[in-house]
Tab-separated table of C-alpha atoms and ligand atoms in Angstrom:
chain	number	residue	atom	x	y	z
A	1	MET	CA	52.604	88.045	31.280
A	2	LYS	CA	50.603	85.484	33.267
A	3	PRO	CA	52.348	84.528	36.525
A	4	LEU	CA	53.858	81.144	37.289
A	5	ILE	CA	52.924	79.401	40.506
A	6	VAL	CA	55.023	76.444	41.651
A	7	LEU	CA	53.599	74.390	44.487
A	8	ASN	CA	56.277	72.442	46.364
A	9	LEU	CA	54.816	69.420	48.188
A	10	LYS	CA	58.037	68.875	50.206
A	11	THR	CA	57.580	65.720	52.314
A	12	TYR	CA	54.219	66.811	53.671
A	13	LEU	CA	52.024	63.763	54.287
A	14	GLU	CA	49.108	65.588	52.697
A	15	GLY	CA	51.129	65.805	49.480
A	16	THR	CA	52.518	62.264	49.449
A	17	GLY	CA	51.338	59.418	47.184
A	18	GLU	CA	47.646	59.750	46.338
A	19	GLY	CA	47.665	63.070	48.192
A	20	ALA	CA	50.074	64.395	45.563
A	21	VAL	CA	47.671	63.332	42.806
A	22	ARG	CA	44.708	64.983	44.560
A	23	ILE	CA	46.571	68.267	44.937
A	24	ALA	CA	47.836	68.056	41.346
A	25	ARG	CA	44.205	67.745	40.169
A	26	ALA	CA	43.370	70.904	42.131
A	27	CYS	CA	46.317	72.682	40.435
A	28	LYS	CA	45.050	71.621	37.033
A	29	GLU	CA	41.470	72.705	37.725
A	30	VAL	CA	42.349	76.081	39.216
A	31	GLY	CA	45.093	76.669	36.652
A	32	GLY	CA	42.731	75.808	33.809
A	33	ALA	CA	39.942	78.047	35.115
A	34	SER	CA	42.234	81.021	35.761
A	35	GLY	CA	44.609	80.657	32.804
A	36	ILE	CA	47.518	80.778	35.255
A	37	GLU	CA	50.202	78.094	35.076
A	38	ILE	CA	50.213	76.176	38.342
A	39	ALA	CA	53.036	73.649	38.460
A	40	ILE	CA	53.616	71.071	41.166
A	41	ALA	CA	56.823	69.689	42.702
A	42	PRO	CA	56.127	66.310	44.308
A	43	GLN	CA	58.676	63.981	45.869
A	44	PHE	CA	60.837	61.970	43.441
A	45	CYS	CA	58.847	58.768	43.939
A	46	ASP	CA	55.623	60.591	43.092
A	47	ILE	CA	56.785	62.287	39.878
A	48	TYR	CA	55.669	59.442	37.606
A	49	ARG	CA	52.436	58.896	39.551
A	50	VAL	CA	51.454	62.561	39.247
A	51	ALA	CA	52.705	63.173	35.706
A	52	SER	CA	51.025	60.066	34.319
A	53	GLN	CA	47.661	60.815	35.921
A	54	VAL	CA	47.326	64.591	35.758
A	55	ASP	CA	48.058	66.947	32.877
A	56	VAL	CA	49.922	69.503	34.951
A	57	PRO	CA	53.535	70.738	34.769
A	58	VAL	CA	55.599	68.649	37.191
A	59	TYR	CA	58.920	69.746	38.696
A	60	SER	CA	61.414	67.694	40.632
A	61	GLN	CA	62.309	69.051	44.081
A	62	HIS	CA	66.030	68.526	43.364
A	63	LEU	CA	68.330	67.184	40.668
A	64	ASP	CA	71.923	66.011	40.925
A	65	GLY	CA	74.491	67.033	38.348
A	66	VAL	CA	75.533	63.473	37.571
A	67	GLY	CA	75.502	61.630	34.280
A	68	ALA	CA	74.563	58.030	33.517
A	69	GLY	CA	76.710	55.433	35.210
A	70	SER	CA	78.204	54.640	38.549
A	71	PHE	CA	76.249	57.046	40.795
A	72	THR	CA	74.232	55.385	43.537
A	73	GLY	CA	71.445	57.262	45.289
A	74	HIS	CA	71.333	60.236	42.957
A	75	ALA	CA	68.496	62.055	41.209
A	76	PHE	CA	69.517	61.748	37.555
A	77	ALA	CA	68.207	64.265	35.006
A	78	LYS	CA	67.228	61.712	32.351
A	79	CYS	CA	65.295	59.622	34.871
A	80	ILE	CA	63.499	62.726	36.155
A	81	LYS	CA	62.599	63.745	32.594
A	82	ASP	CA	61.473	60.230	31.654
A	83	ALA	CA	59.284	60.105	34.756
A	84	GLY	CA	57.351	63.040	33.299
A	85	ALA	CA	58.865	66.153	34.848
A	86	VAL	CA	59.275	69.333	32.810
A	87	GLY	CA	61.585	71.088	35.238
A	88	THR	CA	63.360	71.026	38.553
A	89	LEU	CA	64.034	73.038	41.652
A	90	ILE	CA	67.741	73.313	42.465
A	91	ASN	CA	69.329	74.393	45.754
A	92	HIS	CA	66.120	74.662	47.763
A	93	SER	CA	66.736	76.017	51.222
A	94	GLU	CA	65.939	72.560	52.577
A	95	CYS	CA	68.303	70.872	50.095
A	96	ARG	CA	71.259	73.240	49.759
A	97	LEU	CA	74.140	72.635	47.327
A	98	LYS	CA	77.626	74.037	46.817
A	99	LEU	CA	78.034	76.545	43.968
A	100	ALA	CA	79.831	74.037	41.725
A	101	ASP	CA	77.075	71.491	42.322
A	102	ILE	CA	74.381	74.033	41.467
A	103	GLU	CA	76.134	74.701	38.177
A	104	ALA	CA	76.397	70.969	37.472
A	105	SER	CA	72.688	70.512	38.247
A	106	VAL	CA	71.706	73.360	35.916
A	107	THR	CA	73.857	71.894	33.134
A	108	ALA	CA	72.447	68.388	33.627
A	109	ALA	CA	68.853	69.665	33.691
A	110	LYS	CA	69.345	71.791	30.577
A	111	GLY	CA	70.891	68.810	28.821
A	112	GLU	CA	67.532	67.068	29.172
A	113	GLY	CA	65.519	70.147	28.272
A	114	LEU	CA	64.234	70.565	31.825
A	115	ARG	CA	63.329	74.040	33.091
A	116	THR	CA	65.479	75.196	35.978
A	117	ILE	CA	64.547	77.115	39.113
A	118	ILE	CA	67.490	77.905	41.389
A	119	CYS	CA	66.344	78.781	44.894
A	120	THR	CA	68.254	81.474	46.780
A	121	ASN	CA	68.107	83.059	50.211
A	122	ASN	CA	69.073	86.702	49.619
A	123	ILE	CA	70.000	89.268	46.964
A	124	ALA	CA	73.673	88.272	46.771
A	125	THR	CA	72.941	84.587	46.186
A	126	THR	CA	70.209	85.543	43.715
A	127	ALA	CA	72.825	87.450	41.704
A	128	ALA	CA	75.211	84.478	41.838
A	129	ALA	CA	72.434	82.106	40.766
A	130	ALA	CA	71.422	84.352	37.861
A	131	ALA	CA	74.989	84.178	36.555
A	132	LEU	CA	74.468	80.434	36.047
A	133	GLY	CA	71.708	81.120	33.519
A	134	PRO	CA	68.710	79.245	34.937
A	135	ASP	CA	65.190	79.909	33.664
A	136	TYR	CA	64.200	81.262	37.075
A	137	VAL	CA	65.648	82.142	40.427
A	138	ALA	CA	63.294	81.872	43.390
A	139	VAL	CA	64.304	84.010	46.336
A	140	GLU	CA	63.068	82.719	49.695
A	141	PRO	CA	64.296	84.111	53.030
A	142	PRO	CA	64.652	80.905	55.096
A	143	GLU	CA	63.303	82.491	58.276
A	144	LEU	CA	59.938	83.107	56.567
A	145	ILE	CA	59.545	79.607	55.102
A	146	GLY	CA	56.564	77.865	56.647
A	147	SER	CA	55.897	80.909	58.811
A	148	GLY	CA	52.667	82.071	57.195
A	149	ILE	CA	54.250	85.533	57.017
A	150	PRO	CA	54.524	86.427	53.320
A	151	VAL	CA	57.887	87.544	51.958
A	152	SER	CA	56.065	90.035	49.757
A	153	LYS	CA	54.952	91.881	52.905
A	154	ALA	CA	57.650	91.065	55.469
A	155	ASP	CA	60.671	91.593	53.212
A	156	PRO	CA	59.664	93.337	49.970
A	157	GLU	CA	63.220	94.661	49.544
A	158	VAL	CA	64.606	91.158	49.035
A	159	VAL	CA	62.223	90.761	46.106
A	160	THR	CA	62.820	94.159	44.482
A	161	GLY	CA	66.557	93.864	45.166
A	162	SER	CA	66.642	90.407	43.571
A	163	VAL	CA	64.749	91.645	40.508
A	164	ALA	CA	67.206	94.538	40.112
A	165	ALA	CA	70.242	92.288	40.613
A	166	VAL	CA	69.041	89.768	38.052
A	167	GLU	CA	68.295	92.500	35.514
A	168	ARG	CA	71.917	93.624	35.748
A	169	ILE	CA	73.203	90.097	35.115
A	170	ASP	CA	70.892	88.333	32.662
A	171	THR	CA	67.577	89.768	31.497
A	172	ALA	CA	66.479	86.315	30.288
A	173	VAL	CA	66.345	85.026	33.880
A	174	LYS	CA	63.001	85.518	35.604
A	175	VAL	CA	62.470	85.986	39.327
A	176	LEU	CA	60.042	84.116	41.557
A	177	CYS	CA	59.702	84.718	45.267
A	178	GLY	CA	58.527	82.493	48.054
A	179	ALA	CA	58.103	81.918	51.797
A	180	GLY	CA	54.886	82.443	53.668
A	181	ILE	CA	52.830	83.016	50.519
A	182	SER	CA	49.262	81.721	50.670
A	183	LYS	CA	46.685	84.397	49.809
A	184	GLY	CA	45.634	86.290	46.712
A	185	GLU	CA	46.982	89.507	48.186
A	186	ASP	CA	50.415	87.852	48.686
A	187	LEU	CA	50.633	86.818	45.037
A	188	LYS	CA	49.403	90.225	43.887
A	189	ALA	CA	52.050	91.959	46.019
A	190	ALA	CA	54.740	89.592	44.707
A	191	ILE	CA	53.869	90.522	41.122
A	192	GLU	CA	53.783	94.224	41.955
A	193	LEU	CA	57.310	93.902	43.360
A	194	GLY	CA	58.525	92.695	39.963
A	195	SER	CA	58.592	88.922	40.361
A	196	VAL	CA	56.842	86.778	37.744
A	197	GLY	CA	55.289	84.407	40.247
A	198	VAL	CA	55.699	82.470	43.455
A	199	LEU	CA	57.080	79.260	44.900
A	200	LEU	CA	54.976	78.123	47.822
A	201	ALA	CA	54.068	75.114	49.937
A	202	SER	CA	52.448	74.940	53.366
A	203	GLY	CA	49.701	77.537	52.833
A	204	ILE	CA	48.204	75.314	50.132
A	205	VAL	CA	49.385	71.783	50.939
A	206	LYS	CA	48.310	71.974	54.569
A	207	ALA	CA	45.087	73.896	53.926
A	208	LYS	CA	41.835	72.104	54.796
A	209	ASP	CA	40.789	72.542	51.189
A	210	PRO	CA	43.830	72.983	48.885
A	211	LYS	CA	41.636	73.723	45.877
A	212	ALA	CA	39.849	76.552	47.684
A	213	ALA	CA	43.231	77.865	48.878
A	214	LEU	CA	44.492	77.881	45.269
A	215	GLU	CA	41.344	79.687	44.135
A	216	ASP	CA	41.996	82.362	46.741
A	217	LEU	CA	45.657	82.582	45.640
A	218	VAL	CA	44.756	83.427	42.027
A	219	SER	CA	41.673	85.500	42.841
A	220	LEU	CA	43.281	88.942	42.501
A	221	ILE	CA	45.211	88.352	39.269
B	1	G3P	O1	59.453	75.846	48.305
B	1	G3P	C1	58.519	76.678	48.879
B	1	G3P	C2	58.870	77.087	50.214
B	1	G3P	O2	60.075	76.830	50.742
B	1	G3P	C3	58.029	78.086	50.879
B	1	G3P	O3	57.359	77.342	51.832
B	1	G3P	O4	55.541	76.817	53.321
B	1	G3P	O5	56.515	79.100	53.327
B	1	G3P	O6	55.125	78.365	51.406
B	1	G3P	P1	56.067	77.961	52.521
């Protein structure tokens, strides 16, 4: 199976507005040349801008489990879908939710046919997330996020342990890992540990040349 790479732009300036479109074009080019799916998760206000200009899978960075109606200031699944997203992150370490809210977000996203990636911080929360039936869980030890130290090297057990835990709960759920991933060897190690891909950010978004950084990332697959 070809891996999935999801590039989270967070609120990095380099990945905001036209920067998001530029990086999305790099994802499309490198993804197209390598045959590897490289999806992008821009900020809410950039979803339509990116999805309407670049033929690349777009994910929301968050989604609230609310329906249509009297809900001010929420990220509503239908609006996210209509803006052009195909999926969403849920419960990112930088946007944590309560368990009941995670479940509501998964249900709302599925109701619109959006793919779901629940982010987790350790093996126990990965197991809990898998029980909610998302398409993916993405395990990311918070202390390694933005560190440049890849989880696949610094904490391989959290990846293998997450894969084993998910297998026991729901074999349809796939595991991604993230935090500190930026190089081809990091992605290769992540795959060897049993994950199907990576969720990453700073190593690409803040690189001098994001396209070259993406080419390096996929170079050993
Ligand atoms: O969502 C991806 C993330 O939290 C990992 O960030 O900068 O360590 O790749 P980074």
